[in-house]
Each structure stands twice: as structure tokens, then as C-alpha cells.
Short mmCIF file of C-alpha atoms and ligand atoms in Angstrom, two decimals:
data_model
loop_
_atom_site.label_atom_id
_atom_site.label_comp_id
_atom_site.label_asym_id
_atom_site.label_seq_id
_atom_site.Cartn_x
_atom_site.Cartn_y
_atom_site.Cartn_z
CA MET A 1 0.10 0.00 0.04
CA GLN A 2 1.17 3.48 -0.69
CA ARG A 3 1.91 5.60 2.29
CA PRO A 4 -0.06 8.86 2.26
CA GLU A 5 2.04 11.99 2.03
CA PRO A 6 1.12 15.42 3.72
CA GLN A 7 0.27 18.12 1.48
CA GLU A 8 2.95 20.45 0.08
CA PHE A 9 2.82 24.15 1.09
CA ALA A 10 3.74 25.54 -2.29
CA ARG A 11 0.05 26.33 -3.21
CA VAL A 12 -1.37 26.82 0.31
CA LEU A 13 -2.61 30.38 0.33
CA SER A 14 -5.17 30.68 3.12
CA SER A 15 -3.78 28.64 6.02
CA MET A 16 -2.59 30.27 9.25
CA CYS A 17 -0.21 27.40 9.86
CA THR A 18 3.10 26.84 7.96
CA GLU A 19 6.24 24.85 7.56
CA PRO A 20 7.73 24.58 11.11
CA HIS A 21 11.24 25.95 11.51
CA PRO A 22 13.75 23.13 11.26
CA ALA A 23 14.84 23.58 14.81
CA ALA A 24 11.23 23.31 16.00
CA ARG A 25 10.70 20.20 13.99
CA ALA A 26 13.82 18.54 15.56
CA ALA A 27 12.83 19.65 19.16
CA ALA A 28 9.39 18.24 18.65
CA GLU A 29 10.73 14.91 17.61
CA ARG A 30 12.93 14.82 20.70
CA PHE A 31 10.16 15.57 22.97
CA LEU A 32 7.37 13.43 21.37
CA ALA A 33 7.09 11.12 24.45
CA THR A 34 6.75 13.69 27.07
CA ASN A 35 3.64 15.11 28.87
CA PRO A 36 3.65 18.65 30.27
CA GLY A 37 0.34 17.80 31.78
CA ASP A 38 2.17 15.86 34.44
CA PRO A 39 5.02 18.16 35.40
CA GLY A 40 6.05 16.11 38.34
CA THR A 41 6.99 13.19 36.12
CA TYR A 42 8.03 15.04 33.02
CA GLU A 43 10.21 17.65 34.62
CA ALA A 44 12.42 18.57 31.62
CA VAL A 45 9.40 19.45 29.48
CA ALA A 46 7.86 21.26 32.38
CA ASP A 47 10.95 23.49 32.59
CA LEU A 48 10.67 24.14 28.80
CA GLU A 49 7.12 25.31 29.18
CA ARG A 50 8.15 27.71 31.83
CA GLU A 51 10.70 28.84 29.18
CA ALA A 52 8.00 29.05 26.58
CA VAL A 53 5.84 31.26 28.67
CA ALA A 54 8.75 33.54 29.55
CA LEU A 55 9.57 33.98 25.84
CA LEU A 56 5.87 34.54 25.07
CA GLY A 57 5.91 37.25 27.76
CA GLU A 58 8.93 39.02 26.20
CA ILE A 59 7.12 39.03 22.86
CA THR A 60 4.00 40.57 24.42
CA ARG A 61 5.86 42.75 26.86
CA LEU A 62 4.67 41.10 30.10
CA SER A 63 7.19 40.59 32.85
CA ASP A 64 6.64 37.65 35.07
CA PRO A 65 3.84 36.17 32.87
CA ALA A 66 1.64 33.48 34.02
CA GLY A 67 0.36 31.11 31.35
CA TYR A 68 0.82 27.72 29.50
CA VAL A 69 1.16 26.22 26.11
CA THR A 70 -2.32 25.31 24.94
CA SER A 71 -3.40 23.07 22.08
CA GLY A 72 -4.10 26.13 20.09
CA GLY A 73 -5.92 29.40 19.96
CA THR A 74 -9.28 27.79 20.46
CA GLU A 75 -8.29 26.32 23.87
CA ALA A 76 -6.72 29.63 24.97
CA ASN A 77 -9.84 31.55 24.10
CA VAL A 78 -12.06 29.05 25.87
CA GLN A 79 -9.97 29.31 28.90
CA ALA A 80 -9.95 33.10 28.84
CA VAL A 81 -13.82 33.13 28.71
CA ARG A 82 -13.79 30.59 31.52
CA ILE A 83 -11.48 32.88 33.60
CA ALA A 84 -13.85 35.74 32.96
CA ARG A 85 -16.86 33.78 34.11
CA ASN A 86 -15.27 32.23 37.14
CA ARG A 87 -13.75 35.53 38.37
CA ARG A 88 -17.28 36.91 38.66
CA ARG A 89 -18.88 33.71 39.76
CA ASP A 90 -20.07 34.99 43.08
CA ASP A 91 -21.83 38.11 41.93
CA VAL A 92 -23.00 37.31 38.31
CA ASP A 93 -25.78 34.85 37.54
CA ARG A 94 -26.06 35.22 33.72
CA PRO A 95 -22.69 36.19 32.55
CA ASN A 96 -22.15 37.72 29.15
CA VAL A 97 -18.95 38.47 27.19
CA VAL A 98 -18.86 41.25 24.73
CA VAL A 99 -16.81 40.65 21.48
CA PRO A 100 -16.46 42.49 18.14
CA ASP A 101 -18.24 40.74 15.36
CA HIS A 102 -15.03 39.40 13.73
CA ALA A 103 -14.15 37.37 16.87
CA HIS A 104 -12.89 33.99 16.01
CA PHE A 105 -15.56 31.19 16.08
CA SER A 106 -13.80 29.63 18.95
CA PHE A 107 -15.60 32.17 21.10
CA THR A 108 -18.85 30.66 19.99
CA LYS A 109 -17.63 27.33 21.30
CA ALA A 110 -16.50 28.89 24.51
CA ALA A 111 -19.97 30.55 25.10
CA ASP A 112 -21.71 27.30 24.46
CA LEU A 113 -19.55 25.12 26.61
CA LEU A 114 -19.59 27.67 29.51
CA SER A 115 -23.21 28.78 29.24
CA VAL A 116 -22.03 32.39 28.71
CA ASP A 117 -23.91 34.71 26.59
CA LEU A 118 -21.83 36.00 23.64
CA ARG A 119 -22.69 39.53 22.49
CA ARG A 120 -21.29 40.46 19.12
CA ALA A 121 -20.83 44.11 18.44
CA PRO A 122 -20.82 45.43 14.82
CA LEU A 123 -17.55 46.66 13.48
CA ASP A 124 -16.60 50.08 12.15
CA ASP A 125 -16.20 50.73 8.52
CA ASP A 126 -12.59 49.62 8.40
CA TYR A 127 -13.43 46.15 9.81
CA ARG A 128 -12.21 47.11 13.41
CA ALA A 129 -14.09 46.88 16.65
CA ASP A 130 -16.30 49.93 17.23
CA THR A 131 -15.78 50.89 20.86
CA ASP A 132 -19.15 52.69 21.12
CA ALA A 133 -21.02 49.67 19.65
CA MET A 134 -19.04 47.41 22.18
CA ALA A 135 -19.97 49.82 25.10
CA ALA A 136 -23.58 49.69 24.07
CA LEU A 137 -23.62 45.94 24.84
CA VAL A 138 -21.85 46.06 28.15
CA ASP A 139 -24.02 45.73 31.33
CA GLU A 140 -23.83 44.72 34.93
CA ASP A 141 -23.57 41.08 33.84
CA THR A 142 -20.61 41.59 31.51
CA VAL A 143 -17.80 39.46 32.79
CA GLY A 144 -15.44 39.81 29.74
CA VAL A 145 -14.42 42.00 26.89
CA VAL A 146 -12.44 40.90 24.00
CA GLY A 147 -10.36 42.66 21.44
CA VAL A 148 -8.77 41.10 18.54
CA ALA A 149 -5.18 41.85 17.40
CA GLY A 150 -4.87 40.55 13.85
CA SER A 151 -8.37 39.47 12.80
CA THR A 152 -8.73 36.19 11.01
CA GLU A 153 -10.43 37.62 7.89
CA TYR A 154 -8.81 41.01 7.33
CA GLY A 155 -5.88 41.12 9.74
CA ARG A 156 -7.28 44.09 11.60
CA VAL A 157 -6.15 45.38 15.08
CA ASP A 158 -8.95 46.60 17.41
CA PRO A 159 -8.54 49.80 19.47
CA ILE A 160 -6.99 47.77 22.35
CA PRO A 161 -6.40 50.58 24.81
CA ALA A 162 -10.00 51.97 24.41
CA LEU A 163 -11.40 48.45 24.93
CA ALA A 164 -9.25 47.92 27.97
CA ASP A 165 -10.84 51.08 29.43
CA LEU A 166 -14.29 49.79 28.65
CA ALA A 167 -13.47 46.53 30.36
CA ALA A 168 -12.00 48.13 33.39
CA ASP A 169 -15.11 50.38 33.88
CA ALA A 170 -17.28 47.17 33.85
CA ASP A 171 -14.98 45.17 36.17
CA ALA A 172 -14.78 42.72 33.32
CA LEU A 173 -11.82 40.63 32.26
CA PHE A 174 -10.07 42.10 29.14
CA HIS A 175 -8.76 39.51 26.74
CA VAL A 176 -6.78 40.11 23.59
CA ASP A 177 -6.89 37.40 20.88
CA ALA A 178 -3.55 37.71 19.07
CA ALA A 179 -3.42 34.06 18.09
CA TRP A 180 -2.20 34.75 14.54
CA GLY A 181 -0.96 38.44 14.80
CA GLY A 182 1.24 38.12 17.94
CA PHE A 183 4.41 37.24 16.18
CA ALA A 184 4.09 40.05 13.64
CA LEU A 185 2.63 42.95 15.84
CA PRO A 186 5.88 43.52 17.74
CA PHE A 187 7.42 45.02 14.53
CA THR A 188 4.49 47.34 13.78
CA ASP A 189 3.15 50.55 15.30
CA HIS A 190 -0.03 49.04 16.58
CA GLU A 191 -0.93 49.16 20.25
CA TRP A 192 -1.81 45.72 21.18
CA ASP A 193 0.23 44.22 24.02
CA PHE A 194 0.39 44.10 27.80
CA ALA A 195 2.58 47.26 27.91
CA ASP A 196 0.21 49.25 25.62
CA ALA A 197 -2.96 48.61 27.66
CA ALA A 198 -4.41 47.03 30.79
CA VAL A 199 -4.75 43.57 29.09
CA ASP A 200 -5.54 40.78 31.50
CA THR A 201 -5.09 37.72 29.35
CA MET A 202 -3.87 37.07 25.78
CA THR A 203 -3.97 34.31 23.13
CA VAL A 204 -0.82 34.06 21.06
CA ASP A 205 -0.06 30.93 19.07
CA PRO A 206 3.40 29.58 18.35
CA HIS A 207 1.98 27.25 15.79
CA LYS A 208 0.95 29.97 13.46
CA LEU A 209 3.42 32.76 12.68
CA GLY A 210 5.73 31.53 15.53
CA GLN A 211 6.72 28.72 13.20
CA ALA A 212 6.38 25.98 15.90
CA VAL A 213 4.82 22.60 15.14
CA VAL A 214 1.15 21.98 15.69
CA PRO A 215 -0.15 21.80 18.56
CA ALA A 216 1.26 24.77 20.22
CA GLY A 217 -0.94 27.63 21.28
CA GLY A 218 -0.43 30.15 23.99
CA LEU A 219 -2.49 31.55 26.84
CA LEU A 220 -0.87 34.32 28.93
CA ALA A 221 -2.14 36.02 32.07
CA ARG A 222 -1.01 39.20 33.72
CA SER A 223 -1.38 37.59 37.19
CA PRO A 224 -1.29 33.92 38.33
CA ASP A 225 -4.53 34.63 40.33
CA LEU A 226 -6.38 34.74 37.06
CA LEU A 227 -5.20 31.19 36.15
CA ASP A 228 -6.02 30.03 39.71
CA THR A 229 -9.69 30.59 38.97
CA LEU A 230 -9.29 27.48 36.66
CA ALA A 231 -7.52 25.25 39.08
CA VAL A 232 -9.02 21.74 39.82
CA ASP A 233 -7.46 19.28 42.30
CA THR A 234 -5.57 16.31 40.70
CA PRO A 235 -5.43 13.56 43.27
CA TYR A 236 -3.43 10.94 41.30
CA LEU A 237 -0.79 13.17 39.71
CA GLU A 238 2.46 14.13 41.39
CA SER A 239 1.34 17.81 41.21
CA THR A 240 -1.71 18.87 43.27
CA GLY A 241 -3.65 21.10 40.89
CA GLN A 242 -4.26 21.73 37.21
CA VAL A 243 -5.33 24.76 35.40
CA THR A 244 -5.24 23.41 31.84
CA LEU A 245 -8.17 22.33 29.93
CA THR A 246 -6.72 19.20 28.50
CA GLY A 247 -4.88 16.71 30.68
CA THR A 248 -2.27 14.75 28.76
CA ARG A 249 -0.63 17.39 26.48
CA SER A 250 1.89 17.71 23.70
CA GLY A 251 5.41 18.04 24.91
CA ALA A 252 6.41 18.17 21.27
CA GLY A 253 4.47 21.46 20.84
CA VAL A 254 6.01 22.89 24.04
CA ALA A 255 9.68 21.97 23.02
CA SER A 256 9.10 23.13 19.38
CA ALA A 257 7.70 26.51 20.59
CA VAL A 258 10.82 27.09 22.79
CA ALA A 259 13.03 26.09 19.92
CA ALA A 260 11.42 28.24 17.37
CA MET A 261 11.35 31.28 19.62
CA GLU A 262 14.90 30.84 20.76
CA GLU A 263 15.92 30.64 17.12
CA LEU A 264 13.66 33.54 15.79
CA TRP A 265 12.91 36.09 18.44
CA PRO A 266 13.30 38.86 17.57
CA ASP A 267 15.44 39.02 14.51
CA GLY A 268 14.08 36.17 12.48
CA TYR A 269 10.41 37.16 13.22
CA ARG A 270 11.25 40.77 12.26
CA SER A 271 12.80 39.87 8.99
CA GLU A 272 9.88 37.44 8.27
CA TYR A 273 7.43 40.25 9.03
CA ASP A 274 9.21 42.68 6.75
CA ARG A 275 9.35 40.15 3.91
CA ALA A 276 5.66 39.11 4.29
CA GLN A 277 4.38 42.74 4.66
CA SER A 278 6.16 43.90 1.62
CA LEU A 279 4.97 40.98 -0.26
CA ALA A 280 1.44 41.67 0.76
CA ASP A 281 1.77 45.28 -0.27
CA TRP A 282 3.23 44.28 -3.61
CA PHE A 283 0.51 41.66 -4.30
CA THR A 284 -2.15 44.24 -3.31
CA ALA A 285 -0.71 46.79 -5.80
CA GLU A 286 -0.51 44.16 -8.62
CA LEU A 287 -4.14 43.13 -8.00
CA ARG A 288 -5.41 46.78 -8.00
CA GLU A 289 -3.52 47.46 -11.14
CA ARG A 290 -5.72 44.58 -12.69
CA GLY A 291 -8.87 46.38 -11.40
CA TYR A 292 -9.59 44.12 -8.42
CA ASP A 293 -10.81 45.52 -5.12
CA VAL A 294 -8.51 44.77 -2.19
CA VAL A 295 -8.80 45.45 1.46
CA ASP A 296 -5.77 47.46 2.66
CA PRO A 297 -3.44 44.82 4.21
CA HIS A 298 -2.63 46.23 7.73
CA LEU A 299 -0.86 42.96 8.49
CA PRO A 300 0.35 40.31 5.84
CA LEU A 301 -3.12 39.21 4.88
CA VAL A 302 -4.68 40.10 1.59
CA ALA A 303 -8.49 39.96 1.04
CA VAL A 304 -9.38 40.39 -2.66
CA ASP A 305 -12.76 40.58 -4.22
CA LEU A 306 -12.63 37.80 -6.86
CA SER A 307 -15.84 36.25 -8.40
CA PRO A 308 -16.92 32.86 -7.04
CA SER A 309 -16.15 31.42 -10.36
CA THR A 310 -12.60 32.82 -10.51
CA ILE A 311 -12.09 31.40 -6.98
CA ASP A 312 -13.20 28.05 -8.08
CA ALA A 313 -11.01 28.14 -11.15
CA LEU A 314 -7.94 28.98 -8.92
CA ARG A 315 -8.90 26.08 -6.63
CA GLU A 316 -9.03 23.77 -9.64
CA ALA A 317 -5.59 25.02 -10.54
CA GLY A 318 -4.42 23.62 -7.19
CA TRP A 319 -4.45 26.75 -5.12
CA ARG A 320 -5.63 26.21 -1.52
CA LEU A 321 -7.81 29.31 -1.15
CA SER A 322 -10.56 30.20 1.31
CA LYS A 323 -13.16 32.91 1.43
CA THR A 324 -14.04 35.64 3.93
CA GLY A 325 -17.76 35.78 5.14
CA SER A 326 -18.30 38.25 2.38
CA GLY A 327 -16.83 36.14 -0.32
CA GLU A 328 -13.42 37.68 -0.80
CA ALA A 329 -10.48 35.37 -1.39
CA ARG A 330 -8.16 35.44 1.48
CA VAL A 331 -4.30 35.20 1.01
CA VAL A 332 -2.47 34.72 4.29
CA VAL A 333 1.24 35.58 3.57
CA MET A 334 2.76 32.94 5.88
CA PRO A 335 6.48 32.08 5.65
CA HIS A 336 5.97 29.39 3.02
CA VAL A 337 4.13 31.92 0.72
CA THR A 338 6.78 33.13 -1.73
CA ARG A 339 6.83 35.94 -4.33
CA ASP A 340 7.08 33.21 -7.01
CA ALA A 341 3.89 31.55 -5.80
CA LEU A 342 2.09 34.99 -5.81
CA SER A 343 3.45 35.77 -9.27
CA SER A 344 2.06 32.49 -10.50
CA VAL A 345 -1.39 33.34 -8.90
CA LEU A 346 -1.36 36.53 -10.89
CA SER A 347 -0.47 34.73 -14.11
CA ASP A 348 -3.30 32.33 -13.55
CA LEU A 349 -5.58 35.31 -12.94
CA ASP A 350 -4.38 36.87 -16.21
CA ARG A 351 -4.99 33.58 -18.07
CA LEU A 352 -8.55 33.25 -16.56
CA GLY A 353 -9.30 36.68 -17.69
C1 PLP B 1 -6.31 30.82 14.37
C2 PLP B 1 -7.15 31.71 15.27
C3 PLP B 1 -7.76 31.20 16.45
C4 PLP B 1 -8.04 29.76 16.61
O1 PLP B 1 -6.69 29.09 16.85
P1 PLP B 1 -6.63 27.47 16.68
O2 PLP B 1 -5.07 27.34 16.91
O3 PLP B 1 -6.95 27.18 15.32
O4 PLP B 1 -7.45 26.73 17.63
C5 PLP B 1 -8.31 32.11 17.34
N1 PLP B 1 -8.36 33.41 17.07
C6 PLP B 1 -7.75 33.96 16.02
C7 PLP B 1 -7.63 35.46 15.86
C8 PLP B 1 -7.09 33.09 15.05
O5 PLP B 1 -6.38 33.68 14.05
#
């Protein structure tokens, strides 16, 4: 029987994951048979996880960060909503969390799992959270406010400092979802991190722009008390309590995250951001020259208005391409996306007419 091969990345245009850095791949293999969920037994990987959190803290400008390496952005967002709910458990019966409409669908899962009401506020006309629209949805039962730093569809960064103020006034947890954007934003002028605003918790995923292997997400918290709201007793492990959602976890993800960040932070991530952003800007200009509508790429993510039949034709030509909710084609300029690849997308578009 023929062994199945994984896909190649050459024509993958819409994924937020990428080829892991070689150092990340090697570290993952070395730590395959470890379980950071049982730190008393698997001490080396537990040490690595502390290092991962410290490095994520450097990237997001949080000294003494609390947190852990999650299975991805979904788990980190679910846990953040759980912290928001548990923190106000004694004084709120019907908790709600206010999010901008572009919040990732993981918040829908979180709300469903945790019986929290999810209130989605409309965006402003540049696809960013509208602080007034968010404020209009906040009431005394609001336990959490979410801002997105690098939105999934258009790569937008919400007004994080203003949303932090809104959350503080409501005594709600302020969570920033930088799952994808977190490894690009340090090299931009955007205000998004723990030093820019009173951010309580943040999602930032090494397995996206961090170039670690899947699964390696990140949840950070300004204070360990916040994570403590998640703790459950663990009678048969060597450690006595656990704040993570999953039990047995991927040591490969943890080790690869550390290896990637040690290798790439900050210079490697900076040069990748510079490369990707200038490629996104170039691709945008080329598309506009051909008469297509393109949403301004604030981060290396290009959303272009192609007809459904053109998108289908590109898919048939082998391009792995997804659409935004309004139907634009979405090109995420990840490390594996090259200028040659985008040139050949343009030739295909020219050929398709
Ligand atoms: C990718 C993404 C997520 C979900 O992360 P997974 O690792 O796929 O679970 C959440 N939020 C944002 C903004 C993302 O880009």
C-alpha cells in the first residue's frame, strides 16, 4: 500500500499554519514522548514550558507572565472566557462576554461550553471593533470584553487601549486574541500588548506565525490569580492542581515552541514580518492594477474581491484558497508563501481573464 504524504505548502494560500522551522521540527521529535500535563513526572518538558511562557511574555511585553502552552488558539480563548466567568462567579448569575463581530468562532464554542452569553458588536467601516458599539452591549452582567489583534479575515487590530478602559469600567476581564498576529505585531506601530494597555489575558499561538509545530498555542495572564480561577484538584498526579483544559498534552508542541522562539525572536520574526508585509503590499498593488478591489493589508493578509467562479478556477488550478464571510479570497502571507507563488497566482488570474 502507498503511504499517504502530507500536502505540500507551495500552493497553500489561506492557512494560518506553516512549515515549522527546522529547529522546531527537531525539538518536537525529541520531546514526542513527554507530557507537560504531568510536570512532576516529566520535569524537563515542564521546565521548557516555563521557558516558553517567559519567551511569550517577552514578545507581548509582560514581565513575570503566568500562562501555559495550549493546544491552540481555541483552547486559549475558551480558557480566557472561563477565567472571565469564574472570576465573577459569586456576583453574576447570567454572565455575558462582549466581542467584536469578527471574533474567531472559538468564542462561539466557549460561550456554548460555558453557558455564557456571547454579545457580538458590529464593526466600524474599516473592519475594526467599534468601541461605542461594544460599550452599548456592556451591562452589569458583562464578565469579559475581547479585543482582536490580527483578525482572521482582514488582519485588523482593534483599538486595544480603548477596549481595555471599557472592560476596566465594567470590572470585566479584558482578553486580547492575538493568536495569529502576535508574532508580527511587535514590529508594527499598533498598540496591542500588555505594555500598551491593561490587558488581563492574551492568546498568542506559536503554531501560527511562531513557526512551531502543531499543536502549540499560548495563553498568557497578567497575574497567576487569574489562572488560579481555573484550578481543579488532581489527586493521582504528582502535582496537586491543574489549570489546563486538556490533561495529557503535547510536549512536542512545547519543545518546538521554545526552539522556534529561541531561534527567531526577535530578528528572525522581524525579517519574516518585513518580507511578508512587503509581499502583501506588492501583491495588493498588482491586484489593484488589474482592477480588483483589495482590502488594505494592515498585516500580511490580503483579502481580494474575486468572483466565485474565479475562486473556483484557482482552486481547480491547485491553489488552496478560502473565502471571507463576504466572499473575498483570502491570502495569508505565511512564511511558506513566496513571491514566485504569488506571481504565478497573478499569471493564473491573467490567463483566466
Ligand atoms: C487561528 C485563530 C484562532 C484559533 O486558533 P486554533 O489554533 O486554530 O485553535 C483564534 N483566534 C484567532 C484570531 C485566530 O487567528
